[in-house]
PDB file of C-alpha atoms in Angstrom:
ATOM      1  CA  UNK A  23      26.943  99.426 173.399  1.00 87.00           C
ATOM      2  CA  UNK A  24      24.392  96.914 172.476  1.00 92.00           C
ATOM      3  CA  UNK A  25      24.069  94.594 170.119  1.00 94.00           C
ATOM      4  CA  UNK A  26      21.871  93.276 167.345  1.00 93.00           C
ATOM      5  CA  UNK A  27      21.318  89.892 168.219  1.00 94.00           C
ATOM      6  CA  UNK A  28      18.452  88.737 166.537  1.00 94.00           C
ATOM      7  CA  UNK A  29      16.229  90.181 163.606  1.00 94.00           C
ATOM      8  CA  UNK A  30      12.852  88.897 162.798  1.00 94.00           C
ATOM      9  CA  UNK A  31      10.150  89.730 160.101  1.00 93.00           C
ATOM     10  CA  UNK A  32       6.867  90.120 161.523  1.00 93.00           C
ATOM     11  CA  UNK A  33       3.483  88.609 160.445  1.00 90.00           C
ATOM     12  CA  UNK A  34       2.492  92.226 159.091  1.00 88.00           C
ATOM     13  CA  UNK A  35       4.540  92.730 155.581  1.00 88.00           C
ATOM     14  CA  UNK A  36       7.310  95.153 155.493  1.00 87.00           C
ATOM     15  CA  UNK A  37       7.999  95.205 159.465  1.00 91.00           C
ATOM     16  CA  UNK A  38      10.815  93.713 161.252  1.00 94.00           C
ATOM     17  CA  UNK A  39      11.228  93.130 165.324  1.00 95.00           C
ATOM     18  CA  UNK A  40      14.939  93.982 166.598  1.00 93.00           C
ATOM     19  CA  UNK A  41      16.694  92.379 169.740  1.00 95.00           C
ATOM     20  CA  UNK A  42      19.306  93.894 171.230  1.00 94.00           C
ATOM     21  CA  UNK A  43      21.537  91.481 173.982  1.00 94.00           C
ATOM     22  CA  UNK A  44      18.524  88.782 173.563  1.00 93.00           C
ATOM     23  CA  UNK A  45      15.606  90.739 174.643  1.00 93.00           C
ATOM     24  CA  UNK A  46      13.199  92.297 171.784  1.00 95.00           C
ATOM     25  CA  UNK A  47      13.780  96.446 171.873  1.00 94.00           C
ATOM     26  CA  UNK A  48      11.844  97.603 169.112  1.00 92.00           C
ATOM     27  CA  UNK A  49      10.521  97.341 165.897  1.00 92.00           C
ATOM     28  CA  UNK A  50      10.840  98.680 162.361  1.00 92.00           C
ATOM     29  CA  UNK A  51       9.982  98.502 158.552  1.00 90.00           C
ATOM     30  CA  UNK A  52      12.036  97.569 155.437  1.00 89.00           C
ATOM     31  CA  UNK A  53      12.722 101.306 154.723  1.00 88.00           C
ATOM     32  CA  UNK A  54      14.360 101.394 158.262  1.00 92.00           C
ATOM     33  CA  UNK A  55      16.352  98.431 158.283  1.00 92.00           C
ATOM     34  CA  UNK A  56      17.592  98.856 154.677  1.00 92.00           C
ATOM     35  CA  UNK A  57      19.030 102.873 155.409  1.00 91.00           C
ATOM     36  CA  UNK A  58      20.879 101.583 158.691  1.00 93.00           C
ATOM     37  CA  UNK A  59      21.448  97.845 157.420  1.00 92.00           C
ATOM     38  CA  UNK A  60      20.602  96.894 160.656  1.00 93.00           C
ATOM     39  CA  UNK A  61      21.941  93.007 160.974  1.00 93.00           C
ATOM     40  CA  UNK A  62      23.075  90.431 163.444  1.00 94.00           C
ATOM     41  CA  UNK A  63      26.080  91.268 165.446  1.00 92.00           C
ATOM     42  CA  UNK A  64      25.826  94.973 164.686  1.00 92.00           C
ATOM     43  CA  UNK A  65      26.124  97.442 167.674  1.00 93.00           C
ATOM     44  CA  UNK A  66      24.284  99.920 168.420  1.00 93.00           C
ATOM     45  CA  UNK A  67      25.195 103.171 170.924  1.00 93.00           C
ATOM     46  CA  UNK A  68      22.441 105.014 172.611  1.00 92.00           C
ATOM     47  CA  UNK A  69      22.814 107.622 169.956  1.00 94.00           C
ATOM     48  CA  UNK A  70      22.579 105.153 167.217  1.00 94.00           C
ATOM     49  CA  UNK A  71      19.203 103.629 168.560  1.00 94.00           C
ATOM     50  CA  UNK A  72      17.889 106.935 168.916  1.00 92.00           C
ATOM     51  CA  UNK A  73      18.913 107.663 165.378  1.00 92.00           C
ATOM     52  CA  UNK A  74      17.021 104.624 164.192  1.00 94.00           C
ATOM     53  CA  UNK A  75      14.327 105.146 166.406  1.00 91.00           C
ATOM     54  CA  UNK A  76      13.755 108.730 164.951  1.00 89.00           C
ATOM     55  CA  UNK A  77      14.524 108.011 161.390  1.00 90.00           C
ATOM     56  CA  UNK A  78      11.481 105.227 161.909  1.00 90.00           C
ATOM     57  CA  UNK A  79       9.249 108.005 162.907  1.00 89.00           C
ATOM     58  CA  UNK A  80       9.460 109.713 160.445  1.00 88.00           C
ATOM     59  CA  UNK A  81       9.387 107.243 157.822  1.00 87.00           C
ATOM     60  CA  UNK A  82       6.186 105.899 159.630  1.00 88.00           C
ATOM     61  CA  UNK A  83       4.951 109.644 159.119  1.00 92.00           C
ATOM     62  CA  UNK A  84       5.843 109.824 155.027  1.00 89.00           C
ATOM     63  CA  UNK A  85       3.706 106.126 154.700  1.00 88.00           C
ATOM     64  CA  UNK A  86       1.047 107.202 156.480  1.00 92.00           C
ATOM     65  CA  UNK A  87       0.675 110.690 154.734  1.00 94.00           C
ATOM     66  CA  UNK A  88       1.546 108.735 151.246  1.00 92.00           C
ATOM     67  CA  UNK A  89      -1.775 106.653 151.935  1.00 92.00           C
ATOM     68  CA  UNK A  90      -4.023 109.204 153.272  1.00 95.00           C
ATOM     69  CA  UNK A  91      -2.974 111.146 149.814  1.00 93.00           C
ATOM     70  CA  UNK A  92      -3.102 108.677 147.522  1.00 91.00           C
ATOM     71  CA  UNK A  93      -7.480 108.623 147.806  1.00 91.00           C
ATOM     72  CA  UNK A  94      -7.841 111.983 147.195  1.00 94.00           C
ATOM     73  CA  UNK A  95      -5.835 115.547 147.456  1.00 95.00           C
ATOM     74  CA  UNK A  96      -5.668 117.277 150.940  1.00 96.00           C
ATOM     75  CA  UNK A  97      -4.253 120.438 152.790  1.00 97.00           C
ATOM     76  CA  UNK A  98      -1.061 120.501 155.302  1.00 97.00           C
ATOM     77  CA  UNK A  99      -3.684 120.675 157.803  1.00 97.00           C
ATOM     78  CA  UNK A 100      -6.160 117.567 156.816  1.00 97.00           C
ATOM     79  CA  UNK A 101      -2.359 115.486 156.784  1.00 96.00           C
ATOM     80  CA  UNK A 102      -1.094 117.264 160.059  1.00 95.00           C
ATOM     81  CA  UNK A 103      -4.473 116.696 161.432  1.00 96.00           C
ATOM     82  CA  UNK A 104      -4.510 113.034 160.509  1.00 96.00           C
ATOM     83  CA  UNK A 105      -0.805 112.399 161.492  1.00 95.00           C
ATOM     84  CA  UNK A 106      -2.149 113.301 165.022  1.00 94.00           C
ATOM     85  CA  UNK A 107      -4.892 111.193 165.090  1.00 94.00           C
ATOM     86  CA  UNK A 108      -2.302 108.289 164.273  1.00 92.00           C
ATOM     87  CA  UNK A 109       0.173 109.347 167.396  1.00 88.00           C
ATOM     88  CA  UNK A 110       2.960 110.674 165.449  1.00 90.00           C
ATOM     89  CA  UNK A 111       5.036 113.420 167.048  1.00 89.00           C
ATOM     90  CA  UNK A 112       4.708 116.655 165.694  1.00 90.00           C
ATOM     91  CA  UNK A 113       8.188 116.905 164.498  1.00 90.00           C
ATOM     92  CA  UNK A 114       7.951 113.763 162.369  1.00 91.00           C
ATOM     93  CA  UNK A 115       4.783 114.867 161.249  1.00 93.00           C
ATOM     94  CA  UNK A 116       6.303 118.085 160.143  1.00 92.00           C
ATOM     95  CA  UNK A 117       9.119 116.284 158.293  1.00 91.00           C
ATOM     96  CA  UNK A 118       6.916 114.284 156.811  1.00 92.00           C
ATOM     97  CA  UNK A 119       4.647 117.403 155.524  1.00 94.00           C
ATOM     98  CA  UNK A 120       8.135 119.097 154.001  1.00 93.00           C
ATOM     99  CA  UNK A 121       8.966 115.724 152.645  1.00 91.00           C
ATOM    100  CA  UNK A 122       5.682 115.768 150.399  1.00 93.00           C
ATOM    101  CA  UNK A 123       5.577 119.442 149.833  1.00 94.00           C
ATOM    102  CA  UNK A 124       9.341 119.435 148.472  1.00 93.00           C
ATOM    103  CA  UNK A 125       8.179 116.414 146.325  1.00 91.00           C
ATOM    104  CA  UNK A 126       4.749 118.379 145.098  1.00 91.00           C
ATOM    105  CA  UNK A 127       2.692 116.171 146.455  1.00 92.00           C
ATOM    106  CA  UNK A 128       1.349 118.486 148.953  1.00 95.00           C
ATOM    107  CA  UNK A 129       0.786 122.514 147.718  1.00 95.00           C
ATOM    108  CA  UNK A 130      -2.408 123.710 149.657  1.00 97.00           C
ATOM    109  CA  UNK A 131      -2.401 126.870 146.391  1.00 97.00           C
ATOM    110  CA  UNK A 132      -3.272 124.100 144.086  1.00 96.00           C
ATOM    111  CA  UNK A 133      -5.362 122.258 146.140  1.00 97.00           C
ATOM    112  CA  UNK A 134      -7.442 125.412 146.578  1.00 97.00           C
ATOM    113  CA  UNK A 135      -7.522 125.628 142.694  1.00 97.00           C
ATOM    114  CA  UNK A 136      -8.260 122.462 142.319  1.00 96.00           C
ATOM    115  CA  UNK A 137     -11.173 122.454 144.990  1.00 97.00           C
ATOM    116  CA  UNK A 138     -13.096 126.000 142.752  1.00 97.00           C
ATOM    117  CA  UNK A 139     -12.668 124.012 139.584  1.00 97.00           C
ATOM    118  CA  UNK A 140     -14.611 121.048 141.264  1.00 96.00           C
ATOM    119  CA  UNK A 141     -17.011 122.775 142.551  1.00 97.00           C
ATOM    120  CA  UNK A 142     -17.741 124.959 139.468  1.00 97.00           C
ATOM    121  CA  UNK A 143     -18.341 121.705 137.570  1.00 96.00           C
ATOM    122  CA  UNK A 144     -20.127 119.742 139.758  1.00 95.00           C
ATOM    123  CA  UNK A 145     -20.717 121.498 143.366  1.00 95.00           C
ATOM    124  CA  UNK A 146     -23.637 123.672 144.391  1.00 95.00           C
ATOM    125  CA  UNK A 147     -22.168 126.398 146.327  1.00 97.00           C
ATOM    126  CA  UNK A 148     -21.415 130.007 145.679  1.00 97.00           C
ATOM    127  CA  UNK A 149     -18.121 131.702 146.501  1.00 97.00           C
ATOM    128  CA  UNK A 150     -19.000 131.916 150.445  1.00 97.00           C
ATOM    129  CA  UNK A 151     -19.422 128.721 151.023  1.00 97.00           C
ATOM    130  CA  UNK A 152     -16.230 127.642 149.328  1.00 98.00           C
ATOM    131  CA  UNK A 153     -14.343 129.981 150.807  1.00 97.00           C
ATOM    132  CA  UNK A 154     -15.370 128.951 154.272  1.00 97.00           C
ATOM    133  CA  UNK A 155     -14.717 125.364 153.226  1.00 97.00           C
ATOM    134  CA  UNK A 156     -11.012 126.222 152.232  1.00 98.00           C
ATOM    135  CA  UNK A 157     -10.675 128.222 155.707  1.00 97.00           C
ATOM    136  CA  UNK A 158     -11.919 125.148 157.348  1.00 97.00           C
ATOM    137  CA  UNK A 159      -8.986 122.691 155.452  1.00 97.00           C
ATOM    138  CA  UNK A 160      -6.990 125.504 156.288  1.00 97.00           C
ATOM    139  CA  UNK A 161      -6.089 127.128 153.611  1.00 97.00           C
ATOM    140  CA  UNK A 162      -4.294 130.754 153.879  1.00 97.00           C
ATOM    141  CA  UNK A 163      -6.500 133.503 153.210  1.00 97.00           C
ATOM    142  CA  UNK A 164      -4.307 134.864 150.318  1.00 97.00           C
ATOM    143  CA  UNK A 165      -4.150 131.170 148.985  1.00 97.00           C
ATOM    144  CA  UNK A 166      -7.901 131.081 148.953  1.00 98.00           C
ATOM    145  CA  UNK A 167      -8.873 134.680 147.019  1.00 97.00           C
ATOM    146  CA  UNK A 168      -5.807 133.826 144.640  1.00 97.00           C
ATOM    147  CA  UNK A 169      -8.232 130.814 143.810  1.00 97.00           C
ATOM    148  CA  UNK A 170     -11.484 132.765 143.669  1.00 97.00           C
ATOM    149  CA  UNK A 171      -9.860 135.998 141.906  1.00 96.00           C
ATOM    150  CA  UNK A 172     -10.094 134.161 138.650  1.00 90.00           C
ATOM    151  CA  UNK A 173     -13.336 132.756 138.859  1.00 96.00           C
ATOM    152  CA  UNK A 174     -16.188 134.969 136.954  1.00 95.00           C
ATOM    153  CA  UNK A 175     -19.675 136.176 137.760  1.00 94.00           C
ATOM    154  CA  UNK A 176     -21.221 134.081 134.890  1.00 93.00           C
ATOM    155  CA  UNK A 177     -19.434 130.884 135.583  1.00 96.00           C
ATOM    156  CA  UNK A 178     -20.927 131.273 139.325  1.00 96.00           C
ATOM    157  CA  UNK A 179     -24.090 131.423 137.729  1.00 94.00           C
ATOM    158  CA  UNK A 180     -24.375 128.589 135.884  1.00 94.00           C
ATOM    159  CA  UNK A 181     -23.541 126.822 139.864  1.00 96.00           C
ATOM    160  CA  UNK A 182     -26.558 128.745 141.241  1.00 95.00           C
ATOM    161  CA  UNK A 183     -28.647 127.763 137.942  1.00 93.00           C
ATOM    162  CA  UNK A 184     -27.476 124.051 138.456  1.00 94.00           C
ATOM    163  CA  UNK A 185     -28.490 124.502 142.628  1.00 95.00           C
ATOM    164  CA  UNK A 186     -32.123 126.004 142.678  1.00 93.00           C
ATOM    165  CA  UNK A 187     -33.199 124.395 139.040  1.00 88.00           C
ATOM    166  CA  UNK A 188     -35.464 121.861 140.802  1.00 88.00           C
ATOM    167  CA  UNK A 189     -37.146 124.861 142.358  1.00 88.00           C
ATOM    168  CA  UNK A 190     -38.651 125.571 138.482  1.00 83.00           C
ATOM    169  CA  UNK A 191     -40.744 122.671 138.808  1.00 79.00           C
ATOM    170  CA  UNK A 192     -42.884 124.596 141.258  1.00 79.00           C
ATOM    171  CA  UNK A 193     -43.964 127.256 138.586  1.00 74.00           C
ATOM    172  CA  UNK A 194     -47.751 126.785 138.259  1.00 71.00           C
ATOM    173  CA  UNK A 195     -48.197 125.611 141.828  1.00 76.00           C
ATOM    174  CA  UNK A 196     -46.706 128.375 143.979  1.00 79.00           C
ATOM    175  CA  UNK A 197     -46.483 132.060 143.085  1.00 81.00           C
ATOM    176  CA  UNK A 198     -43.300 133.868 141.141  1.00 81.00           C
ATOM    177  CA  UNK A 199     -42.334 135.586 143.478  1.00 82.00           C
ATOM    178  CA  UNK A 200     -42.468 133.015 145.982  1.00 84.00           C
ATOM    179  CA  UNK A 201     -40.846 130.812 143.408  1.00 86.00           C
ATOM    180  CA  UNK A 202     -38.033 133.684 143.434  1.00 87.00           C
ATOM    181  CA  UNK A 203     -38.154 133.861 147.307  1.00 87.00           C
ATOM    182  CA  UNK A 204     -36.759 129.863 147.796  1.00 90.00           C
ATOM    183  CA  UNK A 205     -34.401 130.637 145.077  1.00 93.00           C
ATOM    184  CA  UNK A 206     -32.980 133.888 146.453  1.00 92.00           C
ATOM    185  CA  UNK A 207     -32.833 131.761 150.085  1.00 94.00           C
ATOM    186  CA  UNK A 208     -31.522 128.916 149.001  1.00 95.00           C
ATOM    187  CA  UNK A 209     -28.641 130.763 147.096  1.00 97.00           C
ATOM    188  CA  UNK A 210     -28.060 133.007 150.017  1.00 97.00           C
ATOM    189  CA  UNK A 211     -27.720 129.656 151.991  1.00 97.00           C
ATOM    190  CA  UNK A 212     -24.851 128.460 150.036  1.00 97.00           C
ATOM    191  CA  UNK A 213     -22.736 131.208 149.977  1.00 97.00           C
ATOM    192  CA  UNK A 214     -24.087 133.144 147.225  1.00 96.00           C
ATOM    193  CA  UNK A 215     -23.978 136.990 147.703  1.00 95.00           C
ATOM    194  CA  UNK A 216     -27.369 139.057 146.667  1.00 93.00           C
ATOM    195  CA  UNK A 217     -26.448 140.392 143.735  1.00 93.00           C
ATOM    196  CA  UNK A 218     -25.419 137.195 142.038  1.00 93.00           C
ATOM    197  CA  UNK A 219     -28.206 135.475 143.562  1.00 93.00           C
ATOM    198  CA  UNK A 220     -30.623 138.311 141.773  1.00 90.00           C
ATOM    199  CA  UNK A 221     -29.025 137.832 138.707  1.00 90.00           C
ATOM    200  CA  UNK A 222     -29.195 134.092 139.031  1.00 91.00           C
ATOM    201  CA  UNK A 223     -33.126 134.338 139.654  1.00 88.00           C
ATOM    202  CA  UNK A 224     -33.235 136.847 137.099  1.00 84.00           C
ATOM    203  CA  UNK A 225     -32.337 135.559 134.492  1.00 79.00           C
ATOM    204  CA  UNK A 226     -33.561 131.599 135.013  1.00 77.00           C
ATOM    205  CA  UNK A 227     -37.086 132.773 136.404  1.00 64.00           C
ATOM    206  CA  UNK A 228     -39.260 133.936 133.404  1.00 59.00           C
ATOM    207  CA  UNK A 229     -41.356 136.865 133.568  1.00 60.00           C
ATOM    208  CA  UNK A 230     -44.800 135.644 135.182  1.00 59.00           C
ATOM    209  CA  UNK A 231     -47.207 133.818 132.885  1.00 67.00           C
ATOM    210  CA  UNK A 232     -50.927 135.139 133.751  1.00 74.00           C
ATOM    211  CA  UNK A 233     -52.162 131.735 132.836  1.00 74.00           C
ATOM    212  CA  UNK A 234     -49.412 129.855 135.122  1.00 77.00           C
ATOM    213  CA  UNK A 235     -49.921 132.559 138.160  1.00 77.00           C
ATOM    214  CA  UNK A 236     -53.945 131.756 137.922  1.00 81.00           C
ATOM    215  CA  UNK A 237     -53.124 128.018 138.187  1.00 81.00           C
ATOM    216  CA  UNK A 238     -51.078 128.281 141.314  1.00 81.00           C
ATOM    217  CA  UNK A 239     -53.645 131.217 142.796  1.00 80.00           C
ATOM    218  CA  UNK A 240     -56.056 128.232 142.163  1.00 82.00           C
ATOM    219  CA  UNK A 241     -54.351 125.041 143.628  1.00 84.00           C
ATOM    220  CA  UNK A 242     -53.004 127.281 147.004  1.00 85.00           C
ATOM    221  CA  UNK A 243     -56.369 128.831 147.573  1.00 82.00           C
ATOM    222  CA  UNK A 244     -57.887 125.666 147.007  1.00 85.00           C
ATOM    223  CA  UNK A 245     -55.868 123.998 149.739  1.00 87.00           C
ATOM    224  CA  UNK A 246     -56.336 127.032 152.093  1.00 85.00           C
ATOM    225  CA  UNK A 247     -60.205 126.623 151.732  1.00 84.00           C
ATOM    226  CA  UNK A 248     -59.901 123.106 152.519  1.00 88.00           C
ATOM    227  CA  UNK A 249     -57.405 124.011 155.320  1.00 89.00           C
ATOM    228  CA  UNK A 250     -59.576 126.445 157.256  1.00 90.00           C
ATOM    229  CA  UNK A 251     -63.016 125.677 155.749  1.00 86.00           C
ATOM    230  CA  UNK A 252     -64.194 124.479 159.614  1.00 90.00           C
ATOM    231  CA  UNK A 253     -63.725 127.975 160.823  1.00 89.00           C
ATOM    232  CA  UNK A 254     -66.124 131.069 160.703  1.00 89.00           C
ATOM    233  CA  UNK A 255     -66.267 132.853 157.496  1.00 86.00           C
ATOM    234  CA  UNK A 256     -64.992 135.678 159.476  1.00 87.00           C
ATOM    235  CA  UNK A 257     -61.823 133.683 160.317  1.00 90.00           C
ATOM    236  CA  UNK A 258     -61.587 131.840 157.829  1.00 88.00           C
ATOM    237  CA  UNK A 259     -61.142 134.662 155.525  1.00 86.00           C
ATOM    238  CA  UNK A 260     -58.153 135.989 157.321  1.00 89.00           C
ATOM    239  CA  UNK A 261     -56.071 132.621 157.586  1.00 89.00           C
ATOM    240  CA  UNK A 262     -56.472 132.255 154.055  1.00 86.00           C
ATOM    241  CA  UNK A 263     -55.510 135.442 153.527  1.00 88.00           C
ATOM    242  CA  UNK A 264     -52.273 134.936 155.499  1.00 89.00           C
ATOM    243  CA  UNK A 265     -52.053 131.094 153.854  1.00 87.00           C
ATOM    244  CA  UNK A 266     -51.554 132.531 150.583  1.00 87.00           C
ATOM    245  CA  UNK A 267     -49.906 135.746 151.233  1.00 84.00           C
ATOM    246  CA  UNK A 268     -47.026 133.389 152.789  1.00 84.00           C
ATOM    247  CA  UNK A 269     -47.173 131.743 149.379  1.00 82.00           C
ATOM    248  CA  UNK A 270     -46.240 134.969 147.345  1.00 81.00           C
ATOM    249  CA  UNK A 271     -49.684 136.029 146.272  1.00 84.00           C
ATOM    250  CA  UNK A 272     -50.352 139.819 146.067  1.00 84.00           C
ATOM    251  CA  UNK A 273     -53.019 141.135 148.060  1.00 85.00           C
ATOM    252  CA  UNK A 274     -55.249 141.801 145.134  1.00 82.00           C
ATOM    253  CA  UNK A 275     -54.369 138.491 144.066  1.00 83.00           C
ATOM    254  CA  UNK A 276     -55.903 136.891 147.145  1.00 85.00           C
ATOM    255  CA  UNK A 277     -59.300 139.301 147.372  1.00 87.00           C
ATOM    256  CA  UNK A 278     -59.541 138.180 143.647  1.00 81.00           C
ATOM    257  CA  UNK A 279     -59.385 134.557 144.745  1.00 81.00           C
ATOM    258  CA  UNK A 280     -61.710 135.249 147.771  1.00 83.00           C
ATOM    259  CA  UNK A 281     -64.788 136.905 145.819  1.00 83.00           C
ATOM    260  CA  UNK A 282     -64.304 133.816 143.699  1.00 83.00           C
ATOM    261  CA  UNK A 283     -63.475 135.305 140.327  1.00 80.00           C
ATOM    262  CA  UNK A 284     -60.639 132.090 140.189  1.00 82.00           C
ATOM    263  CA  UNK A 285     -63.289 129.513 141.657  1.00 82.00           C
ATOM    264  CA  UNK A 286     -66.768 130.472 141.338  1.00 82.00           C
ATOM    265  CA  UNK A 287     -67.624 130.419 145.138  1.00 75.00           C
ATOM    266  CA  UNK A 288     -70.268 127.738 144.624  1.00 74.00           C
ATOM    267  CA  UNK A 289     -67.770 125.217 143.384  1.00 77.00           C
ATOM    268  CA  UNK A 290     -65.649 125.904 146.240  1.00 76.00           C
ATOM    269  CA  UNK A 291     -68.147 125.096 148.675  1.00 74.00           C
ATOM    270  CA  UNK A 292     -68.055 121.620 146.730  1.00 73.00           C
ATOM    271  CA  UNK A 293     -65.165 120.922 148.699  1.00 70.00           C
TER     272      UNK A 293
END
């Protein structure tokens, strides 16, 4: 049997250093020392100290989880991940998990509900990209399509409509249906499937204006000419041909552009 023969606070608030038979044998916080009331001229067996020690692990585990909570919600996994990365034993971490769960602190169903209603009001990314998110926090599949099943086609699109609305501002300079091409990619990109990002294009993108369609025909082919104005007509024909087919213009569009019926051919030249 040993015994408690000194107990001393540490600089660091809330921990205590315990000697047993004069030499220091470990240390432990209030929470620890108030459960076992460890004090001078106690004795401790080797089942006792392994008790303590144990008890202190797991305590340890519950503060640390506690903290890493308290900035924001997380999955079992993000606090059994970050239990790790602090050296705590898988067992206390697991304690320490069931400890918050049984309190509700921890439920990984409402953080997933939690995490769609965020991201509907404020996040740019479609149901594909959520759900890998929540696979990547860990999430159970059932937990995660429980989440999605009640969100609705319309409320996704108002997400894509907040994600590719800057892309509007390039109506006039680019063509439609390039205009619809970055839209349809960059939904695609973020986890939007084709239908919704169709109906998200749809029904943000109007139907082409002529006058706005001439205006972009203009400024592209205007940059192509200046692009490839050093080559042979021959040549440079059929890079600005590809330049603005790239940029969504049809190919009657571009011979249009070419025989100068959007820039008279002598103000081109100009340039």
């Amino acid at each position: 049997m040993a015994i408690i023969t000194k107990v001393s606070a540490q600089k660091r608030q809330g921990r205590y250093n315990i000697f047993l038979d004069q030499e220091y044998a470990f240390s432990v916080s209030e929470k620890t020392l108030a459960e076992f009331v460890l004090l001078k001229g106690q004795e401790l067996s080797p089942q006792k100290i392994n008790e303590i020690l144990d008890y202190e692990a797991s305590a340890k585990a519950s503060d640390l989880a506690a903290r890493y909570l308290s900035y924001q919600p997380r999955t079992v996994k993000e606090v059994t991940d970050y239990l790790s990365q602090h050296e705590i034993s898988r067992s206390a971490a697991k304690r320490a998990v069931n400890e918050l769960t049984q309190l509700g602190y921890l439920e990984d169903a409402a953080y997933a509900r939690l995490f769609v209603k965020n991201n509907l009001q404020v996040g740019k990314n479609g149901p594909g990209a959520v759900r890998r998110d929540l696979k990547k926090k860990g999430v159970d599949d059932d937990l995660i399509e429980a989440a999605l099943a009640d969100v609705t086609d319309e409320e996704w699109a108002g997400v894509g409509k907040r994600l590719v609305k800057s892309l509007l501002g390039q109506q006039g300079k680019i063509a439609k249906r390039e205009v619809d091409r970055k839209m349809q990619t960059k939904l695609l990109s973020h986890g939007f499937s084709g239908s919704l990002a169709q109906a998200v294009t749809q029904d943000l993108v109007p139907e082409a204006d002529e006058d706005q369609e001439r205006a972009a025909l203009a400024k592209q082919g205007l940059k192509a000419y200046k692009r490839f104005k050093r080559y042979e007509p021959g040549v440079r024909e059929q890079k600005m041909r590809q330049y603005l087919y790239s940029h969504g213009f049809s190919g009657d569009e571009i011979s249009a552009f070419l025989a100068g019926e959007i820039i008279p051919l002598e103000e081109l030249e100009e340039y």
